mmCIF file of N, CA and C in Angstrom:
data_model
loop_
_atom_site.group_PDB
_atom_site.id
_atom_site.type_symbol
_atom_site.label_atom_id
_atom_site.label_comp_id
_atom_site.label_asym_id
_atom_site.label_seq_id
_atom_site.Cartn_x
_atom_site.Cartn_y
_atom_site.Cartn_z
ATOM 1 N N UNK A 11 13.295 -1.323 17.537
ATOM 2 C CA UNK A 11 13.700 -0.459 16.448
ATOM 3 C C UNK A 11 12.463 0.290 15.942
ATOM 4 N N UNK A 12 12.630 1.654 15.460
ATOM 5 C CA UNK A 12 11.333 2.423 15.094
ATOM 6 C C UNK A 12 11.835 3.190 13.548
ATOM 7 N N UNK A 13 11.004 3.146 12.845
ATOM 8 C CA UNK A 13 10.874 3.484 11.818
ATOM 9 C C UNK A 13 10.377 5.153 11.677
ATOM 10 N N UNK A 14 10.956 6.020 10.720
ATOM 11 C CA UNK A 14 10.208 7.603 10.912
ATOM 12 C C UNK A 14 9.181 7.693 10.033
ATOM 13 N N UNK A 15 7.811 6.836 10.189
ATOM 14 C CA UNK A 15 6.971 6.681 9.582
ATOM 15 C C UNK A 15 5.767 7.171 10.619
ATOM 16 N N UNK A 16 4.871 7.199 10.218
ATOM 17 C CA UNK A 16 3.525 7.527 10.904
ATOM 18 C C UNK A 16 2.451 6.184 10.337
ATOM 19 N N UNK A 17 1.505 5.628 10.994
ATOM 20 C CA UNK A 17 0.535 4.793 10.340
ATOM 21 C C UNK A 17 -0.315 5.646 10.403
ATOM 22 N N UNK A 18 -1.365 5.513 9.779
ATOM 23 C CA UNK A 18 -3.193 6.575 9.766
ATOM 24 C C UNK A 18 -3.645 5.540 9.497
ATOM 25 N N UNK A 19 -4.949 4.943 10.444
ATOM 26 C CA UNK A 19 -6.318 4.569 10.582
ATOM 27 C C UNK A 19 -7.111 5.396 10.738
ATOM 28 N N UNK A 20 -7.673 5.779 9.423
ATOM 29 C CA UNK A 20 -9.028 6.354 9.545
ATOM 30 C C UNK A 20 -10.189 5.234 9.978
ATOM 31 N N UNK A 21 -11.198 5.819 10.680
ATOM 32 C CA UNK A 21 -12.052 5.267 11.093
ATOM 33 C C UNK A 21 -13.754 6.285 10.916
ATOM 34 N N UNK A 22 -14.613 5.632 10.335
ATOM 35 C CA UNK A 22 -15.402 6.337 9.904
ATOM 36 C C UNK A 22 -16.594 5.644 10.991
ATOM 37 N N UNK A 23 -16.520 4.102 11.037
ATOM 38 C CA UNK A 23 -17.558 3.694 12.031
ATOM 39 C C UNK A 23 -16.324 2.339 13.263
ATOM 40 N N UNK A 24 -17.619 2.006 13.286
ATOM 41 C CA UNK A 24 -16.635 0.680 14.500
ATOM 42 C C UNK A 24 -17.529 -0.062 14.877
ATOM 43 N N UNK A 25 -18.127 -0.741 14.121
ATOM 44 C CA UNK A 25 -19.830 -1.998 14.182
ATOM 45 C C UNK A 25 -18.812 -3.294 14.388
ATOM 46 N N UNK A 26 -19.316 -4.734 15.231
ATOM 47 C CA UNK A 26 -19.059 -5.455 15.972
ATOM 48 C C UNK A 26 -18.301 -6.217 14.963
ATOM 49 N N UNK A 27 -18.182 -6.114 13.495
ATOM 50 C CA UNK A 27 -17.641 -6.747 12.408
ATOM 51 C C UNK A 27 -16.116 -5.775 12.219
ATOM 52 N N UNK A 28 -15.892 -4.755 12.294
ATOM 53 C CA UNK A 28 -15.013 -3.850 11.987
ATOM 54 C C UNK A 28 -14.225 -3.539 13.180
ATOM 55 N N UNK A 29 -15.004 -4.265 14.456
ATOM 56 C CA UNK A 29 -13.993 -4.565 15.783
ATOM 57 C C UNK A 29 -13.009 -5.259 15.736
ATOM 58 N N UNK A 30 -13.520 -6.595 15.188
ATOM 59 C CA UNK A 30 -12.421 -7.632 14.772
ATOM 60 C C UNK A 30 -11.510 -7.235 14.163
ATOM 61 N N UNK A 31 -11.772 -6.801 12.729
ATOM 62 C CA UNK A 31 -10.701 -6.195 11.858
ATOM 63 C C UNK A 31 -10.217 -5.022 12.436
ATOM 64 N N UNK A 32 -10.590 -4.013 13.001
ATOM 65 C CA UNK A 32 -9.509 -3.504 13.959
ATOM 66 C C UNK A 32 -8.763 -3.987 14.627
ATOM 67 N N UNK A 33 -9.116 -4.922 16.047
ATOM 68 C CA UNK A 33 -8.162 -5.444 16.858
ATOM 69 C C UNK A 33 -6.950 -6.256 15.589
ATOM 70 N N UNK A 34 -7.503 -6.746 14.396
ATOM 71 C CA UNK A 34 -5.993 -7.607 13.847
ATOM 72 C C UNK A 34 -5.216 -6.513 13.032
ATOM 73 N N UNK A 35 -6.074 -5.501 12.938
ATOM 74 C CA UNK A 35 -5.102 -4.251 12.123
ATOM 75 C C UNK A 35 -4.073 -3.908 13.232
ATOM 76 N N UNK A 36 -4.773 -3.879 14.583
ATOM 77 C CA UNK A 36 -3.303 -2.939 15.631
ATOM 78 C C UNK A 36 -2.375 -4.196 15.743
ATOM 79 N N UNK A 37 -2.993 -5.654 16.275
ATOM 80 C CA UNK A 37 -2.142 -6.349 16.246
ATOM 81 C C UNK A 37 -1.183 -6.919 15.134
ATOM 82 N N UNK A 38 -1.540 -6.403 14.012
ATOM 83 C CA UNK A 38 -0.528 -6.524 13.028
ATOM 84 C C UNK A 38 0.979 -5.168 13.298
ATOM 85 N N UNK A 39 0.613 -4.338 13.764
ATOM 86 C CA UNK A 39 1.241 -3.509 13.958
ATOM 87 C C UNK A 39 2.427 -3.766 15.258
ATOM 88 N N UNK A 40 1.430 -4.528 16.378
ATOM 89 C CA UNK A 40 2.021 -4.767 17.849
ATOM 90 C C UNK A 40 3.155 -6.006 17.609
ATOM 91 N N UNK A 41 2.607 -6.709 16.351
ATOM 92 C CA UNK A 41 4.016 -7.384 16.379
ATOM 93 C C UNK A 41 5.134 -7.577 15.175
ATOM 94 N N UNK A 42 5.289 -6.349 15.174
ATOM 95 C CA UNK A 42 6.010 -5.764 13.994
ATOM 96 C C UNK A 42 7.438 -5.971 14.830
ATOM 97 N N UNK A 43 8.862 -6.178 14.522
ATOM 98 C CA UNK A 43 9.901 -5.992 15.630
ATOM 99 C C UNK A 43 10.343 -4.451 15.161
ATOM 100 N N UNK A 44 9.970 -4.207 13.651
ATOM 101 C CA UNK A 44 10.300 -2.420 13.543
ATOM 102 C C UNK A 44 8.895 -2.023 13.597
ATOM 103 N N UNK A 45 9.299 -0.678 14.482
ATOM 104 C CA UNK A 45 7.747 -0.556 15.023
ATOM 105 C C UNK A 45 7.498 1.301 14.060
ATOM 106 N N UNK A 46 6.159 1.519 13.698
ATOM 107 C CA UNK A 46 6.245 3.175 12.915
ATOM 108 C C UNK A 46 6.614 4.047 14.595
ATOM 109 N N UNK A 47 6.978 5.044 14.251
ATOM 110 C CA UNK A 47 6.901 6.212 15.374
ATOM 111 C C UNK A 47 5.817 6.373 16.002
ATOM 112 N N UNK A 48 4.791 6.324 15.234
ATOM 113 C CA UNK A 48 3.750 7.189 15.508
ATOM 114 C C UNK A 48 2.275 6.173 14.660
ATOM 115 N N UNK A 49 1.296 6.277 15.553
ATOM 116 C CA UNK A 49 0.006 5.862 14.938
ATOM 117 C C UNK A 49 -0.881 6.546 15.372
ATOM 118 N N UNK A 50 -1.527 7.146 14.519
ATOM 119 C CA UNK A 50 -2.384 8.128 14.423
ATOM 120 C C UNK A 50 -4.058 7.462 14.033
ATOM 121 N N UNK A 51 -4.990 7.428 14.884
ATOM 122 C CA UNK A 51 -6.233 7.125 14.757
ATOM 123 C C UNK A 51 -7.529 8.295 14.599
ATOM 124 N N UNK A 52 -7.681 8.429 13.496
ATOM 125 C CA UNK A 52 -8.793 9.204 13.440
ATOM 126 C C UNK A 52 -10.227 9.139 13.473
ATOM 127 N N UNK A 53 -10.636 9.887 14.208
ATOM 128 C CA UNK A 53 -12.398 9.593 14.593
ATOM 129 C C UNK A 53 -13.480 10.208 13.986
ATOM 130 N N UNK A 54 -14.688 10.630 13.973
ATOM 131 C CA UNK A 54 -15.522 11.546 13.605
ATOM 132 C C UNK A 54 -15.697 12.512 15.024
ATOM 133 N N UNK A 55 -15.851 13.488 15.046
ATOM 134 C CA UNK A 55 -15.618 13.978 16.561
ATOM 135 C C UNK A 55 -17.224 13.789 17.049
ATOM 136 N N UNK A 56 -16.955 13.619 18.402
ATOM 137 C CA UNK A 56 -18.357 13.605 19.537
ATOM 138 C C UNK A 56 -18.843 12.121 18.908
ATOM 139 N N UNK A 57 -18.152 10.781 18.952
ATOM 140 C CA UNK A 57 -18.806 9.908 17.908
ATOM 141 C C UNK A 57 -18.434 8.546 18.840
ATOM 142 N N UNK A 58 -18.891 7.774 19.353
ATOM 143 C CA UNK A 58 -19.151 6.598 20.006
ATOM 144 C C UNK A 58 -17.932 5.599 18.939
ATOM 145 N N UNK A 59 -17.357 5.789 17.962
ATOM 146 C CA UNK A 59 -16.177 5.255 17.680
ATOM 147 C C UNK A 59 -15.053 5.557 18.618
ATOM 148 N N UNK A 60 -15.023 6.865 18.826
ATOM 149 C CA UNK A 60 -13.626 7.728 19.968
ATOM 150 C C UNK A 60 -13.865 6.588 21.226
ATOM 151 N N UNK A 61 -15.222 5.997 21.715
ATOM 152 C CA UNK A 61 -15.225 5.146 22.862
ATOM 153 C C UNK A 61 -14.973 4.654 22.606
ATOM 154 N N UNK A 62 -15.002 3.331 21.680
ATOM 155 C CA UNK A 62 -14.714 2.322 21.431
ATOM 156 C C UNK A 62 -13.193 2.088 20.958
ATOM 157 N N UNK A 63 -12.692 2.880 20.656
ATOM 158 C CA UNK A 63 -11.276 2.540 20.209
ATOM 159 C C UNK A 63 -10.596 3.275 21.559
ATOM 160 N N UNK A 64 -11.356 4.096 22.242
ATOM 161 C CA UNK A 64 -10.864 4.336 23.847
ATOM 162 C C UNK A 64 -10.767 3.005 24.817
ATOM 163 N N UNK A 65 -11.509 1.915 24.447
ATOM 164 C CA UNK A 65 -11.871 1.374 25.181
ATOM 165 C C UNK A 65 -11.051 -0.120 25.415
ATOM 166 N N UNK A 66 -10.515 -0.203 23.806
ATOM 167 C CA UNK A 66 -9.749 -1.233 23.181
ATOM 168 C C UNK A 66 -8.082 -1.358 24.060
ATOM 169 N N UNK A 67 -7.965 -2.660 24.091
ATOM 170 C CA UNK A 67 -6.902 -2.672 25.243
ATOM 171 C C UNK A 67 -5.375 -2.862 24.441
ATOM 172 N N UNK A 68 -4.863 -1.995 24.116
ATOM 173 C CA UNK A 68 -3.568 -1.301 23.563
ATOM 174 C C UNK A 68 -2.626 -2.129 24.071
ATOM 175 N N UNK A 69 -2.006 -2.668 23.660
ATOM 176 C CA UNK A 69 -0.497 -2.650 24.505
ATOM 177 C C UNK A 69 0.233 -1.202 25.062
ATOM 178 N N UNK A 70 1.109 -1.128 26.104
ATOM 179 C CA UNK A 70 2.088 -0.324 26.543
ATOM 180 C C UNK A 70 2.513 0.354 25.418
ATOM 181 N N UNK A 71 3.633 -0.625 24.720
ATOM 182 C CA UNK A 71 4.166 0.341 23.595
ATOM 183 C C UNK A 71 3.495 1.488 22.958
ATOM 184 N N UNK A 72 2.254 -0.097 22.049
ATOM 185 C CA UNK A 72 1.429 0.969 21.660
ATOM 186 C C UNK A 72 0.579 2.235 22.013
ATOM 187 N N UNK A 73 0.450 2.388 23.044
ATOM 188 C CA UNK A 73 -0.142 3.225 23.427
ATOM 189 C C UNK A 73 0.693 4.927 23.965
ATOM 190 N N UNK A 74 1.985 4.477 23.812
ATOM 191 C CA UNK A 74 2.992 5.680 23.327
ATOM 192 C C UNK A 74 3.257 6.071 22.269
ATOM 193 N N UNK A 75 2.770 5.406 21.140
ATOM 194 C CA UNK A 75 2.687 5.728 19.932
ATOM 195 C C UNK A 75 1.484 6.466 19.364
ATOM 196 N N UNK A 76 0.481 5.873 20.356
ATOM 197 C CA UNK A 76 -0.761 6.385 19.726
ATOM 198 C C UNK A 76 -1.266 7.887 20.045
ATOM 199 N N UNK A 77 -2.115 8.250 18.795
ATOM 200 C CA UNK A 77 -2.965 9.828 19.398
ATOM 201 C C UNK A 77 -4.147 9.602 18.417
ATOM 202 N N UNK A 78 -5.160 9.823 19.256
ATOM 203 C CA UNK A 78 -6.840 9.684 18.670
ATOM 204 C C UNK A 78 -6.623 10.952 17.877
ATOM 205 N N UNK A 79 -7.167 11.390 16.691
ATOM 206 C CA UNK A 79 -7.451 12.804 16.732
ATOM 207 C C UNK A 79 -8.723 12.588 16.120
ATOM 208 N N UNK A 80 -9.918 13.558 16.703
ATOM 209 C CA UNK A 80 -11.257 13.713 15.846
ATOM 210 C C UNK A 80 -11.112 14.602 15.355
ATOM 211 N N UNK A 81 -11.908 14.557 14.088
ATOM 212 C CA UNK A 81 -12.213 15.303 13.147
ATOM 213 C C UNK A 81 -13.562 15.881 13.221
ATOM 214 N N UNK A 82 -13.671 17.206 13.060
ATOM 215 C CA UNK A 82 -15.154 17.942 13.624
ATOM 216 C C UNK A 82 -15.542 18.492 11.875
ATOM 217 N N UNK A 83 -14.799 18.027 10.867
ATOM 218 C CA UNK A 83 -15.290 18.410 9.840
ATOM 219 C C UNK A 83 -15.858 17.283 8.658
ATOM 220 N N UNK A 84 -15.395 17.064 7.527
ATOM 221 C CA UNK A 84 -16.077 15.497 6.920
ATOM 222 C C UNK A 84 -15.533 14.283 7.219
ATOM 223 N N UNK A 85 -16.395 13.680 7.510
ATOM 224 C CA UNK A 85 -15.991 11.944 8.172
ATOM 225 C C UNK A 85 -15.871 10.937 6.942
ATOM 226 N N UNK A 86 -15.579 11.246 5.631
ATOM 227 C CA UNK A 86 -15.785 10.116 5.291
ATOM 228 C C UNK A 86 -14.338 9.690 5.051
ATOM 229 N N UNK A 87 -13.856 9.046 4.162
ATOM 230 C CA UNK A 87 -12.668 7.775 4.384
ATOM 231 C C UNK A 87 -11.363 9.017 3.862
ATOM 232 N N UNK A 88 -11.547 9.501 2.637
ATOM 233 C CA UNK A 88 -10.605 10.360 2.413
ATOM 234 C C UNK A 88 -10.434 11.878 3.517
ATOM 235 N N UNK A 89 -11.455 12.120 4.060
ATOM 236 C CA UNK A 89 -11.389 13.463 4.686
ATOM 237 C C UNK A 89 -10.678 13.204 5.922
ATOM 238 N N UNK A 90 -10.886 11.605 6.493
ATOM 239 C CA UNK A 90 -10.171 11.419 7.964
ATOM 240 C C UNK A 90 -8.862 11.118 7.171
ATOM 241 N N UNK A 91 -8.547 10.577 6.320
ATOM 242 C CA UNK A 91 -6.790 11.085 5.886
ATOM 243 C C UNK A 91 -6.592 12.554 5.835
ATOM 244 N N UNK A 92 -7.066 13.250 5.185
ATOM 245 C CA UNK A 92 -6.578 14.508 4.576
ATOM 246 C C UNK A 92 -6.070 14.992 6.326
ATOM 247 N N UNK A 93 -7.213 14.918 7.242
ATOM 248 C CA UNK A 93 -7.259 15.420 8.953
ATOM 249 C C UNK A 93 -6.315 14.925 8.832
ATOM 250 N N UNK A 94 -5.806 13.928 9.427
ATOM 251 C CA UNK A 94 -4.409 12.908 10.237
ATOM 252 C C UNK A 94 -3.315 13.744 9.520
ATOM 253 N N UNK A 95 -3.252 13.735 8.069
ATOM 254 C CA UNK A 95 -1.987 14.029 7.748
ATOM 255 C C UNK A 95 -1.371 15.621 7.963
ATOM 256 N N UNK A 96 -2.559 16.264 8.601
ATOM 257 C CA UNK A 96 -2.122 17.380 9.126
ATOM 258 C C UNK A 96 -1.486 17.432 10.523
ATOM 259 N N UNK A 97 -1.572 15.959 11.249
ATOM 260 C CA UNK A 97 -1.110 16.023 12.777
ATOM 261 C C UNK A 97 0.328 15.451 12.539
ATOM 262 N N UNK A 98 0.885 14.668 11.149
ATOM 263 C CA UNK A 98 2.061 14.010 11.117
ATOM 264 C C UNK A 98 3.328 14.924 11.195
ATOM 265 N N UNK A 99 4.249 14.128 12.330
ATOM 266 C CA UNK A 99 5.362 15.123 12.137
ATOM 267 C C UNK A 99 6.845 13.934 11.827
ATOM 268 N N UNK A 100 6.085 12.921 10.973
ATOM 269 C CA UNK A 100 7.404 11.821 10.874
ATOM 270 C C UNK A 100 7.744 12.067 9.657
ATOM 271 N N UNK A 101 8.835 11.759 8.206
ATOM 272 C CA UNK A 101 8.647 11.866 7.277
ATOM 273 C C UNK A 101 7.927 11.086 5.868
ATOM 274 N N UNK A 102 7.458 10.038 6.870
ATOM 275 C CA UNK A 102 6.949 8.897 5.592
ATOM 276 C C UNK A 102 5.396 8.337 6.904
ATOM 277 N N UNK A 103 4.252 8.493 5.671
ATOM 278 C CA UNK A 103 3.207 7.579 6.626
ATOM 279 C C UNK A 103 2.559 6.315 5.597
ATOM 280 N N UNK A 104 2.122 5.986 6.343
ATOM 281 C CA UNK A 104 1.021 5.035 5.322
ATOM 282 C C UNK A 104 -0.273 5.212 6.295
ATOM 283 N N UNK A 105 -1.656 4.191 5.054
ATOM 284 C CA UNK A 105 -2.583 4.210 5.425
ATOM 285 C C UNK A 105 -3.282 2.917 5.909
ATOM 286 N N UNK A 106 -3.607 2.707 7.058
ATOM 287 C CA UNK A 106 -4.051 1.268 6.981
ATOM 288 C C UNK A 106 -5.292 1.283 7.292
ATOM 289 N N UNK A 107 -6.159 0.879 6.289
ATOM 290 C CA UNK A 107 -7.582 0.241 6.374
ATOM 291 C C UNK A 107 -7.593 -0.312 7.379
ATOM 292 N N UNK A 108 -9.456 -0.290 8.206
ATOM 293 C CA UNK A 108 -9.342 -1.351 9.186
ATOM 294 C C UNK A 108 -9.508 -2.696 9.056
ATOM 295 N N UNK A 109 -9.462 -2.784 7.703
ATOM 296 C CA UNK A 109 -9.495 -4.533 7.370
ATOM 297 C C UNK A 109 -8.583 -4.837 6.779
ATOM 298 N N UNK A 110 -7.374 -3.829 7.026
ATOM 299 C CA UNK A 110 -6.224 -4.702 6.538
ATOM 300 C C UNK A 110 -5.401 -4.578 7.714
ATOM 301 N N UNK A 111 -4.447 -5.402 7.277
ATOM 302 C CA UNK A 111 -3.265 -5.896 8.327
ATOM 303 C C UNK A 111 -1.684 -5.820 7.769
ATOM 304 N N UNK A 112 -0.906 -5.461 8.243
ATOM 305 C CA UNK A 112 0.514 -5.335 8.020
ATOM 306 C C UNK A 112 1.238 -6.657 7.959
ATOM 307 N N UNK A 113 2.048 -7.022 6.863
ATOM 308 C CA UNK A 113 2.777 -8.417 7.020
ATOM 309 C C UNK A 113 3.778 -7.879 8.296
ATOM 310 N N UNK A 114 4.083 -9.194 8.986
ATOM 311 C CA UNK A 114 4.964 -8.959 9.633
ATOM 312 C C UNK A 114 6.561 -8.428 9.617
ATOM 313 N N UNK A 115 7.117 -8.568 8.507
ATOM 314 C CA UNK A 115 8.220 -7.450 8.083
ATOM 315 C C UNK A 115 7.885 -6.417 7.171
ATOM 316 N N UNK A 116 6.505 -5.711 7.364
ATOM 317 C CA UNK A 116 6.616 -4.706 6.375
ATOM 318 C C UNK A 116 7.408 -3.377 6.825
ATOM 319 N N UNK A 117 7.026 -2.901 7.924
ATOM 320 C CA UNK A 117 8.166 -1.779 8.521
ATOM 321 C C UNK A 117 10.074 -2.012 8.123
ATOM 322 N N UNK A 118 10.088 -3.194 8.095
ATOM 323 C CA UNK A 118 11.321 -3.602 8.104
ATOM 324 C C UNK A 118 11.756 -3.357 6.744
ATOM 325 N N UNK A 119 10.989 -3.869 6.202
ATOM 326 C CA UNK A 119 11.057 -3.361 4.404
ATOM 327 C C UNK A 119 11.062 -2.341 4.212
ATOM 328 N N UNK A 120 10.329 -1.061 4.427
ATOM 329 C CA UNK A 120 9.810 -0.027 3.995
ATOM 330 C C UNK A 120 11.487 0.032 4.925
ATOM 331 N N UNK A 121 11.697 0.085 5.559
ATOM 332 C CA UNK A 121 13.251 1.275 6.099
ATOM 333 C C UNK A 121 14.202 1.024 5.250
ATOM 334 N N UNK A 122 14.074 -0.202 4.378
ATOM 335 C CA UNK A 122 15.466 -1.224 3.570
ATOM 336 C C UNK A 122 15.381 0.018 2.225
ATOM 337 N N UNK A 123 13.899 -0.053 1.729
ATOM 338 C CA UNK A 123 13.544 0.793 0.691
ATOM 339 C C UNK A 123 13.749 2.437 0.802
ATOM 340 N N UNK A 124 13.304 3.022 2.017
ATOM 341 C CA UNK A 124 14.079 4.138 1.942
ATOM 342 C C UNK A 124 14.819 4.766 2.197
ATOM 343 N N UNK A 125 16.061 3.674 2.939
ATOM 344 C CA UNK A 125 17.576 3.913 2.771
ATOM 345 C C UNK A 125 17.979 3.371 1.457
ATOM 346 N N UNK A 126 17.804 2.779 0.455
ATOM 347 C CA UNK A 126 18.353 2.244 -0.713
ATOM 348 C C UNK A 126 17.819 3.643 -1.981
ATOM 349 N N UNK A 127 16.682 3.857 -1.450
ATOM 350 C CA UNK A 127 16.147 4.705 -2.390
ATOM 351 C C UNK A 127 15.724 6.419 -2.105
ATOM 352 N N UNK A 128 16.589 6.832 -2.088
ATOM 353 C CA UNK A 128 16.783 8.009 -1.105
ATOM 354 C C UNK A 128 15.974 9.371 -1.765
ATOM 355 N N UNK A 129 15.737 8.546 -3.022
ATOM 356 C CA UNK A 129 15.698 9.999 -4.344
ATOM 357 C C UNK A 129 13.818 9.479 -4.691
ATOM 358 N N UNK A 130 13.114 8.520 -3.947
ATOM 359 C CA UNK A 130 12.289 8.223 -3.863
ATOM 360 C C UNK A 130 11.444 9.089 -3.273
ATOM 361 N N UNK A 131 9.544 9.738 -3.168
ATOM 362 C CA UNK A 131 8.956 10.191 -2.338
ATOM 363 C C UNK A 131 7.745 9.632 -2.278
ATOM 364 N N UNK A 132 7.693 8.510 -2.665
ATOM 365 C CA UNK A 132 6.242 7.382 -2.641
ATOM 366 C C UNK A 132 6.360 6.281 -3.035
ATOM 367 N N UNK A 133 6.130 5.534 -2.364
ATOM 368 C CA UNK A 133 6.560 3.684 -2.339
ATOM 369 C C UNK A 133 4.878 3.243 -2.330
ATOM 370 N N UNK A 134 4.377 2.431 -3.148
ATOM 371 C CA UNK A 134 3.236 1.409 -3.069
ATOM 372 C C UNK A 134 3.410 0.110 -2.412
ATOM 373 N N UNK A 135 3.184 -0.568 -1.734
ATOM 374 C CA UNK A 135 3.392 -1.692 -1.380
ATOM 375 C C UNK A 135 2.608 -2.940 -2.004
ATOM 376 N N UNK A 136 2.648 -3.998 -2.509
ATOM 377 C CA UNK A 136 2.241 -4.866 -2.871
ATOM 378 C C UNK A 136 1.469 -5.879 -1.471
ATOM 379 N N UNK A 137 0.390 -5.802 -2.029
ATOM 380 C CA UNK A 137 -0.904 -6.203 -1.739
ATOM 381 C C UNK A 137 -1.174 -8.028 -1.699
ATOM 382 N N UNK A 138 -1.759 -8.458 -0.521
ATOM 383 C CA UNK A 138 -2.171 -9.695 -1.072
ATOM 384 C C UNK A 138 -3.812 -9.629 -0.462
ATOM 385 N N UNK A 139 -4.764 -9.786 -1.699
ATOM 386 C CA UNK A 139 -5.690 -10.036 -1.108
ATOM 387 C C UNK A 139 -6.835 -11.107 -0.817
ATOM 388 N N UNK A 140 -7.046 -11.344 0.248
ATOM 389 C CA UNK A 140 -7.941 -12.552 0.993
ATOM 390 C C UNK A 140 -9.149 -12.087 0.745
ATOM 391 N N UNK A 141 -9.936 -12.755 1.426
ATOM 392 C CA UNK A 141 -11.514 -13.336 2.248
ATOM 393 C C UNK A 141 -11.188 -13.575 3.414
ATOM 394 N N UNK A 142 -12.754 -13.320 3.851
ATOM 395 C CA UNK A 142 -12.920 -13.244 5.688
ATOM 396 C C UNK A 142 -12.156 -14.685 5.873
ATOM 397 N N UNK A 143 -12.016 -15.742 5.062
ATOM 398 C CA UNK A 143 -11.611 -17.241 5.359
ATOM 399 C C UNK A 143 -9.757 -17.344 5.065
ATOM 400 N N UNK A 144 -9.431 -15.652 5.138
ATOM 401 C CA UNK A 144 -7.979 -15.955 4.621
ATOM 402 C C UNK A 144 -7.744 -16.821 3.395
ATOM 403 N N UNK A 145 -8.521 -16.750 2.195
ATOM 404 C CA UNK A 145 -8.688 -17.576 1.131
ATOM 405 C C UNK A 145 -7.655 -16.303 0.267
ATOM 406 N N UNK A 146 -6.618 -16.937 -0.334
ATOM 407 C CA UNK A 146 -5.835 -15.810 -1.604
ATOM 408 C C UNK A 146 -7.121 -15.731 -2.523
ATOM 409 N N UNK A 147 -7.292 -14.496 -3.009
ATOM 410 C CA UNK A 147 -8.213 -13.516 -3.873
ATOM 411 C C UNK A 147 -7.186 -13.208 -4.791
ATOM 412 N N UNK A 148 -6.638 -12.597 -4.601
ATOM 413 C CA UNK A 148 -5.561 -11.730 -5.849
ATOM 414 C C UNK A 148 -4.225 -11.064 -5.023
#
């Protein structure tokens, strides 16, 4: 099942700490059973991140979902959103940090919410936040 959502990972770097938390950001995504349309990864252009997330071993699915796009103008965290959301052609996206991760029914939710709420055009999602030790924070 697919959702008409888009995800955006901006990506500003990709150091051996922010690998990890990437690989559990996609795999939060890979085992979603509602999956977004579309995931959109943004790079800094000409930037040894584009390798490294070239390099990262995708699942199938995912990798029909996915499109790198670099950005040849400002790299920092808001400017690789502002880029991405010019490549979206789904009607709802979100943003996922690379150190965060998707609960496993959040797609599933988000479709419950905007078939129930039709007159809606921005949903926040509630947050749980950890430590590198998966320790609840807030």
């Amino acid at each position: 099942m697919e959702t008409n959502l888009t995800v955006i990972l901006p990506l500003v770097s990709l150091d051996d700490k922010e690998k990890d938390y990437f690989a559990n950001a996609i795999k939060s995504i890979e085992e979603q059973k509602t999956k977004p349309k579309d995931l959109i990864i943004v790079v800094p252009k000409d930037s040894e991140v584009k390798k490294e997330v070239g390099s990262y071993e995708f699942s199938e699915e995912t990798k029909n979902m996915l499109t790198i796009v670099e950005n040849d103008g400002e790299t920092d965290f808001c400017s690789q959103i502002n880029h991405a959301v010019n490549s979206i052609e789904t009607e709802w996206f979100s943003v996922l940090e690379v150190d965060d991760e998707y609960s496993k029914n959040w797609f599933k939710n988000v479709e419950k919410y905007v078939e129930s709420y039709d007159d809606v055009d921005i949903f926040l999602p509630l947050v749980v936040d950890v430590d590198s030790e998966q320790s609840f924070l807030g």
